[in-house]
CSV table of C-alpha atoms in Angstrom, one decimal:
chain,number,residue,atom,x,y,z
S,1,UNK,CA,41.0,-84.5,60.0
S,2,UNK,CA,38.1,-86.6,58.2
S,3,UNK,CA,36.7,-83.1,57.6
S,4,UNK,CA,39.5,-81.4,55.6
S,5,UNK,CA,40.3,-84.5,53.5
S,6,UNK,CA,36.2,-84.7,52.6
S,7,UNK,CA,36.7,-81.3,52.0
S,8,UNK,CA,39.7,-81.6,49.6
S,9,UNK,CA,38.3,-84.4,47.9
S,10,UNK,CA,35.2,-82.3,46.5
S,11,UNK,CA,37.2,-79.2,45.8
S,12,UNK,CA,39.2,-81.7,43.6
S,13,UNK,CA,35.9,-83.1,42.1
S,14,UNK,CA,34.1,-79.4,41.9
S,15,UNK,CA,37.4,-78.0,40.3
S,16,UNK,CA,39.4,-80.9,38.8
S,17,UNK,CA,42.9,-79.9,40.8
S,18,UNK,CA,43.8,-80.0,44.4
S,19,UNK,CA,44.8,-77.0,46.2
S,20,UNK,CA,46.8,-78.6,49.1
S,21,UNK,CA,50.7,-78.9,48.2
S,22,UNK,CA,52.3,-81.4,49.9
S,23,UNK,CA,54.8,-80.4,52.6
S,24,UNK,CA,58.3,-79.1,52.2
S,25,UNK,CA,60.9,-81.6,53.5
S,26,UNK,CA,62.2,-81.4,56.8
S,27,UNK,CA,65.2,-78.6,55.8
S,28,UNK,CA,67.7,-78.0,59.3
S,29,UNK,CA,67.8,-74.4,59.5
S,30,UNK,CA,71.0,-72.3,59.6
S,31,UNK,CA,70.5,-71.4,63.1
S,32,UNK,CA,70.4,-75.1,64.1
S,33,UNK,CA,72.9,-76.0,62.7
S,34,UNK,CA,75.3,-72.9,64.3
S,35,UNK,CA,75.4,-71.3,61.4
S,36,UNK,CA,74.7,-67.2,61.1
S,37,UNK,CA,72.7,-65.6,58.6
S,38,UNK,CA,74.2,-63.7,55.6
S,39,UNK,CA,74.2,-59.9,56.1
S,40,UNK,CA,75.1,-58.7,52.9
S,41,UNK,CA,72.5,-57.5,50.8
S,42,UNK,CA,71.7,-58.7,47.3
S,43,UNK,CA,69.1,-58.5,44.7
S,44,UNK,CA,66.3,-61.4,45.0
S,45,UNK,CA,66.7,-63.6,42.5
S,46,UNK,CA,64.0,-65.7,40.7
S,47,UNK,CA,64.5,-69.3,40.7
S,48,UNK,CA,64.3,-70.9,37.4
S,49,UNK,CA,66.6,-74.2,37.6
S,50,UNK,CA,67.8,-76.2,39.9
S,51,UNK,CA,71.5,-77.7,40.0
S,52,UNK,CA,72.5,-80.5,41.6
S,53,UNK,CA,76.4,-80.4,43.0
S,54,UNK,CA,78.3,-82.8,44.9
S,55,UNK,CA,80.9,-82.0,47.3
S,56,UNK,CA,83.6,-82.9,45.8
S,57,UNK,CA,85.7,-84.1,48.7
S,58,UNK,CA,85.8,-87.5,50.3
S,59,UNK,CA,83.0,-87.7,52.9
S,60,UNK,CA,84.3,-89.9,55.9
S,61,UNK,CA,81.8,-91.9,58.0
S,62,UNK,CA,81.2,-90.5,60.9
S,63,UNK,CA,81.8,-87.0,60.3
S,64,UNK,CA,79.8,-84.0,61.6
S,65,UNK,CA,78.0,-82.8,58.6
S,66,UNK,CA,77.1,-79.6,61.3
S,67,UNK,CA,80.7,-79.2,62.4
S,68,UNK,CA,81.5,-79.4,58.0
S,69,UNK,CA,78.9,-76.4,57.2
S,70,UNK,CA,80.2,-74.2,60.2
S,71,UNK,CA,83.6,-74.9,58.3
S,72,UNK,CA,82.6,-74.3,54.9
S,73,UNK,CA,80.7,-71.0,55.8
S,74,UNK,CA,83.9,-69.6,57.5
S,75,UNK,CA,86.1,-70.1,54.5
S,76,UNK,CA,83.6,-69.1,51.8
S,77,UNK,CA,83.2,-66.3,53.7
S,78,UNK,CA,86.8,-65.4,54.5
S,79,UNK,CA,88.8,-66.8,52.3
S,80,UNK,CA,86.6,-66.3,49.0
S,81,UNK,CA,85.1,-63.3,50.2
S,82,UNK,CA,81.9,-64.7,49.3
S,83,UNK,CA,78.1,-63.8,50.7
S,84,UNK,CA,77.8,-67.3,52.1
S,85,UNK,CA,78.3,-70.8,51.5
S,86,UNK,CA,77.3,-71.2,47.9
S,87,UNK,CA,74.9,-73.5,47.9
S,88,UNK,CA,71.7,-73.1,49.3
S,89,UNK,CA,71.3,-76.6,50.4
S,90,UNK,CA,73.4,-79.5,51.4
S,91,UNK,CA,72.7,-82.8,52.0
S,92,UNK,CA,74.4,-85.4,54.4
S,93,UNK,CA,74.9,-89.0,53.8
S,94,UNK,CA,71.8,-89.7,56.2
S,95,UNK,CA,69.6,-87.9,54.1
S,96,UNK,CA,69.3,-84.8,56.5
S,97,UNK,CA,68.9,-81.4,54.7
S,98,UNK,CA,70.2,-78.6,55.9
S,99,UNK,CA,70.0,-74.9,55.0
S,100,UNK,CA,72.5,-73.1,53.5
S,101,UNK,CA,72.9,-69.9,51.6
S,102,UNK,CA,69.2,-67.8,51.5
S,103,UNK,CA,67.5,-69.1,48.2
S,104,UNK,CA,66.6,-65.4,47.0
S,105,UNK,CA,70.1,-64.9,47.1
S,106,UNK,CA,71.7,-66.3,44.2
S,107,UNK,CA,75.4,-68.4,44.7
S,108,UNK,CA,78.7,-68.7,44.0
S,109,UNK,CA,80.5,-70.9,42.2
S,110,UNK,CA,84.6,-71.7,41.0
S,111,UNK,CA,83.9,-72.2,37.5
S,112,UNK,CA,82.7,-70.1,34.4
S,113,UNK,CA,78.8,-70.5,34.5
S,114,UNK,CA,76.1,-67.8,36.3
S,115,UNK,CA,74.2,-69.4,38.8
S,116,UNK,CA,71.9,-66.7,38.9
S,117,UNK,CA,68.5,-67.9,39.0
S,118,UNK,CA,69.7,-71.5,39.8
S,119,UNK,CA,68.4,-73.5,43.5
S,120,UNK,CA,72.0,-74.9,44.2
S,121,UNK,CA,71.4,-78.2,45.8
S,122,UNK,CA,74.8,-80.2,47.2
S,123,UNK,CA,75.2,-83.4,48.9
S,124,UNK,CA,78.5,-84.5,50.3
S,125,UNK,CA,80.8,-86.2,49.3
S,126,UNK,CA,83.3,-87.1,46.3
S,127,UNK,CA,81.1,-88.8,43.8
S,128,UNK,CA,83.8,-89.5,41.4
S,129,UNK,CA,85.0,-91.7,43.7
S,130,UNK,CA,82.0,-92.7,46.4
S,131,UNK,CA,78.2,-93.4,45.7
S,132,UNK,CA,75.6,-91.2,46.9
S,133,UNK,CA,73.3,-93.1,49.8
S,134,UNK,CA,69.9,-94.0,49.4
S,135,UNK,CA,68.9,-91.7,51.9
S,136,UNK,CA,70.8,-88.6,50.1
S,137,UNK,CA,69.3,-89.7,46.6
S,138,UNK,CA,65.5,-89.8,48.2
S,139,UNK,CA,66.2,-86.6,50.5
S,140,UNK,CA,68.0,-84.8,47.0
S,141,UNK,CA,64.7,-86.0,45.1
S,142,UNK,CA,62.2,-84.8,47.7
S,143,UNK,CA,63.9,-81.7,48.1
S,144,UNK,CA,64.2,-81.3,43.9
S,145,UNK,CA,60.4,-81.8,43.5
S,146,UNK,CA,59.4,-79.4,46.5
S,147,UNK,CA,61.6,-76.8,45.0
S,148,UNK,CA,59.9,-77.5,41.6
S,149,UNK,CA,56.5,-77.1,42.8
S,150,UNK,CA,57.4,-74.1,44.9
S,151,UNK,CA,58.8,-72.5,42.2
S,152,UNK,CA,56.1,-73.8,38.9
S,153,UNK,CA,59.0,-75.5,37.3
S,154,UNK,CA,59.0,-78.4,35.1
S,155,UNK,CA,61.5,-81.5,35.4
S,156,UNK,CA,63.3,-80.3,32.4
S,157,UNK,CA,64.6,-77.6,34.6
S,158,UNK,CA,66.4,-79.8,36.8
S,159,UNK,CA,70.6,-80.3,35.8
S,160,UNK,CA,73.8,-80.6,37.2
S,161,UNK,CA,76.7,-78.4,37.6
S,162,UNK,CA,78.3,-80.2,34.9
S,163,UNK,CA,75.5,-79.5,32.5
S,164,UNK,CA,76.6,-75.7,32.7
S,165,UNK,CA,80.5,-75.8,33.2
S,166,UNK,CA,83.3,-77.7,31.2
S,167,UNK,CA,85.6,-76.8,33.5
S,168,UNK,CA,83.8,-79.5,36.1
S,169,UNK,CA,83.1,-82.9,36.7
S,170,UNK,CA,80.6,-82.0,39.1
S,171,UNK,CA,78.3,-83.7,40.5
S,172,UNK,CA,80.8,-86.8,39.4
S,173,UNK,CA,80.6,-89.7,37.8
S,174,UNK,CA,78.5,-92.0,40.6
S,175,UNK,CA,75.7,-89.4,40.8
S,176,UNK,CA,75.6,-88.3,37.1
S,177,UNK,CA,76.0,-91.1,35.1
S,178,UNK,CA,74.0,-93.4,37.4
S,179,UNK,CA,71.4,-91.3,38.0
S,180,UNK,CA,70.5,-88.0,35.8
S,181,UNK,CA,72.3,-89.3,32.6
S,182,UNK,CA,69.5,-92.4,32.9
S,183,UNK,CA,66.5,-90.4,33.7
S,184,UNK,CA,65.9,-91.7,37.2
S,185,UNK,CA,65.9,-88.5,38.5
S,186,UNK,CA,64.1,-86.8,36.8
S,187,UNK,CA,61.5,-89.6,36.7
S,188,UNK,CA,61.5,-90.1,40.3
S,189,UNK,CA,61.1,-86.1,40.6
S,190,UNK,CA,58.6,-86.3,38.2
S,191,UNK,CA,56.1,-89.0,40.3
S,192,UNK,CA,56.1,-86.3,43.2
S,193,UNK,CA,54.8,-83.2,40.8
C-alpha cells in the first residue's frame, strides 16, 4: 500500500497530474436488484450531459426501492413500449444507487426534449412536495462527479430535466430551487473533479 501511494506521489511530482481516478460509487447492479437486462439493440450513445430527475411520485417510508424498479421496468417496458426504464440510475432515499437503463443506451422520457447523449440520473420521490435526503443529495453528487470524470465533462454540463423541458417541473421545486438553482450542486460536484 505504502508502495503505490509513494509511487503516485512522484508520478504526480514528475508529471504535475495524478493518474489514479478515484472509485466509482457503489452502483446496485440490475441483476441485484431482480431486474433483467435490456435486449433491444440501440446505437451507443456518447455521453455529454447529465440530467438530474426526480420521481415524481410520493416516496413512502419504508418502501422497497428494489420491489419499485422491478415495477417501473415492467411498465416502461409494457405499457410504454419502451427499451427499459428510462433512466439509467435511480437513487433511494438511503442514498443507495442502483442501476438502471445501460448508459450507452440513451432514454426515454414523457416530454418534448432528446435525451440523447444525456446520463439520466433519478432519485425518488416527489420533490415538489418532499425534500431529497442527505444521503440521496451526497449519493446524487458522488455519482454526478464520477460520471463527470468518466466522461471528461465539465460542471457546466450538469442540469435538470426542467432545464430542457417546459412541459415539466421536474426535478421539483425542493431539489431545484434549493439546490442547483443556488449552485450547491454544482459546487459540491465541483470539489470532487
Amino acid at each position: 500500500m505504502k508502495l503505490a501511494v509513494c509511487t503516485a506521489a512522484l508520478l504526480l511530482a514528475l508529471t504535475g497530474c495524478a493518474t489514479v481516478k478515484p472509485p466509482a460509487p457503489q452502483i446496485v447492479s440490475v441483476e441485484a436488484w431482480g431486474g433483467t437486462s435490456s435486449g433491444t439493440p440501440a446505437p451507443a450513445q456518447q455521453i455529454s450531459k447529465i440530467t438530474l430527475h426526480h420521481q415524481g411520485e410520493i416516496w413512502k417510508d419504508g418502501a422497497d426501492p428494489e420491489a419499485y424498479l422491478r415495477r417501473l421496468q415492467q411498465w416502461s417496458r409494457l405499457t410504454k413500449r419502451w427499451a427499459d426504464i428510462p433512466y439509467h440510475y435511480v437513487i433511494a432515499p438511503d442514498g443507495r444507487i442502483y442501476a438502471a437503463r445501460p448508459l450507452s443506451q440513451a432514454g426515454d422520457t414523457n416530454t418534448e426534449y432528446d435525451p440523447r447523449g444525456h446520463a439520466l440520473v433519478m432519485l425518488v420521490g416527489n420533490f415538489e412536495e418532499q425534500q431529497p435526503t442527505p444521503a440521496q443529495l451526497k449519493a446524487a453528487v458522488e455519482l454526478t462527479a464520477w460520471l463527470a470524470r468518466e466522461h471528461h465533462l465539465g460542471v457546466d454540463a450538469i442540469a435538470s430535466h426542467k432545464d430542457f423541458s417546459a412541459q415539466t417541473l421536474c426535478p421539483g421545486k425542493n431539489f431545484y430551487d434549493a439546490y442547483l438553482a443556488t449552485g450547491w450542486f454544482k459546487a459540491e460536484v465541483a470539489k470532487r473533479l
